Amino acid sequence: MITITRPSWTRDIWGWDPWRELDRLHREVSGIFGLPRLRRLAAYPPMNVHTADDDVVVTSELPGVDPSEVEITVSGDTLSIKGSRKPRELKEGEQWHRRERGFGEFFRTVQLPFTVDASKVSAEYTNGVLKIVLPRSEADKPRKIAVKSTN
Amino acid sequence: MEDAKKNIEKAQAKDASLAERTKDRVIFTPAVDITEDSNNLYIYADVPGATEKGVNITLENDVLTIEAQVEEAPMEGYTRTYSEYATGDYYRAFTLNEAIDRDKIEATLKDGVLGIVLPKAEAVKSKKIPIKAG
C-alpha cells in the first residue's frame, strides 16, 4: 500500500480536501477490485457474520486452538467467544528463526442481529475455522398479522 | 497499537516477484514460526480454512514454497452482514541456507496449522571444517 504524507495546509486553505478524496477513492477502488471491504479492527479472532431469516452463522478464523478449550456463551442477542492460543514451546537445543504467530488469551463479544435460542446453538471446528450456527428464537420471529375486515 | 494489529491480522501477499495467478483470488501471507535444532528445521504456518488436498509444498533450488488453497463452502441463502476477514489462498516462499534431506520432509495439517519438518542432510550435520594453524 502506498502511504501518502498529508500536508497540513490542505484542509485549512481549501474547503475541499484533495487528500481525503484520494483516500475515499482508494477505498472505493479496493472495493471494485474484489477485495471485500474489511473493518480494520484489531479484535481477535476475526469474525464474519452471515444472516438468514431464521438463523445467523458466525464464522471465525482461529487456527491452532484446542476446540475443547474454546468457550462459547450465548445470552439473548449476544455471543461471546473465549479461549487461548498456546505459544510454541522450544525443546532443548531448539532456537527461533522467526516468531510471527500470535498467542495468548482472547475474549470477544458480538451483538447478533436478533435474539437467538441458546439451547439450539451448535458449533463446529474444521481446519482452524470455527463455525457457530445460531437459530433465531421463536419469540423473536416476525409474525404476520392477518387484518380482519369488520363491515 | 499498529504493531499489535500487524500480528493478528492476516497479511495480504505483496510480493512483487510473485507472478499473477490465473484464478482471481486474494492471496495471503501466512504467519509462521520457524525454529531449528541440530537435526531439523521446523516451520509452522497458520493457514485457517486450508484443506490437506489444497496444500502444496515444494523445495526447488533451496527455495521452499508453501501454497495452501482454501475451499470455501458457499453459504447459500445467507447474506454476509458483517465481515472482518476475507478468504483466499496462502502463499509463502523461503530461501533455505542449509542442505535438506528432501526425501524425508514431513508435513502435517492440523486445526488450520501447517507443520513442516525439514531434516538436515547428513553431510551438513557432520561437516566440520578444521582450521589449520598457519
Tab-separated table of C-alpha atoms in Angstrom, chain B residues 25-79:
chain	number	residue	atom	x	y	z
B	25	ARG	CA	-8.392	-14.714	-5.656
B	26	VAL	CA	-6.845	-12.853	-2.802
B	27	ILE	CA	-3.561	-14.377	-1.640
B	28	PHE	CA	-2.420	-14.121	1.951
B	29	THR	CA	0.986	-14.441	3.515
B	30	PRO	CA	0.598	-16.885	6.378
B	31	ALA	CA	2.188	-16.039	9.715
B	32	VAL	CA	4.937	-18.546	10.503
B	33	ASP	CA	7.011	-19.780	13.378
B	34	ILE	CA	10.359	-21.194	12.304
B	35	THR	CA	12.717	-22.987	14.637
B	36	GLU	CA	15.802	-25.091	14.278
B	37	ASP	CA	17.617	-27.722	16.264
B	38	SER	CA	20.674	-29.758	15.405
B	39	ASN	CA	18.688	-32.226	13.288
B	40	ASN	CA	15.755	-30.389	11.771
B	41	LEU	CA	14.254	-27.143	10.666
B	42	TYR	CA	10.629	-26.725	11.789
B	43	ILE	CA	8.078	-24.482	10.120
B	44	TYR	CA	4.587	-23.846	11.448
B	45	ALA	CA	2.225	-21.750	9.370
B	46	ASP	CA	-1.286	-20.540	10.162
B	47	VAL	CA	-3.465	-21.469	7.222
B	48	PRO	CA	-7.032	-21.470	8.529
B	49	GLY	CA	-9.520	-22.960	6.104
B	50	ALA	CA	-6.927	-24.818	4.042
B	51	THR	CA	-7.563	-28.482	3.308
B	52	GLU	CA	-4.996	-31.264	3.019
B	53	LYS	CA	-5.811	-31.619	-0.640
B	54	GLY	CA	-5.024	-27.975	-1.308
B	55	VAL	CA	-1.608	-27.902	0.339
B	56	ASN	CA	1.376	-27.882	-1.951
B	57	ILE	CA	4.913	-27.810	-0.604
B	58	THR	CA	7.856	-27.737	-2.975
B	59	LEU	CA	11.571	-27.470	-2.469
B	60	GLU	CA	13.483	-26.418	-5.510
B	61	ASN	CA	16.970	-24.927	-5.620
B	62	ASP	CA	16.944	-24.211	-1.892
B	63	VAL	CA	13.659	-22.343	-2.157
B	64	LEU	CA	10.843	-23.795	-0.125
B	65	THR	CA	7.432	-22.802	-1.374
B	66	ILE	CA	4.276	-23.243	0.641
B	67	GLU	CA	0.948	-22.979	-1.079
B	68	ALA	CA	-2.379	-23.715	0.536
B	69	GLN	CA	-5.709	-23.444	-1.144
B	70	VAL	CA	-8.865	-22.713	0.725
B	71	GLU	CA	-12.110	-24.219	-0.378
B	72	GLU	CA	-14.906	-22.001	0.658
B	73	ALA	CA	-18.297	-23.589	1.052
B	74	PRO	CA	-20.836	-21.162	-0.366
B	75	MET	CA	-23.344	-20.006	2.208
B	76	GLU	CA	-26.494	-20.210	0.180
B	77	GLY	CA	-29.481	-18.304	1.413
B	78	TYR	CA	-27.332	-16.166	3.688
B	79	THR	CA	-26.239	-12.574	3.379
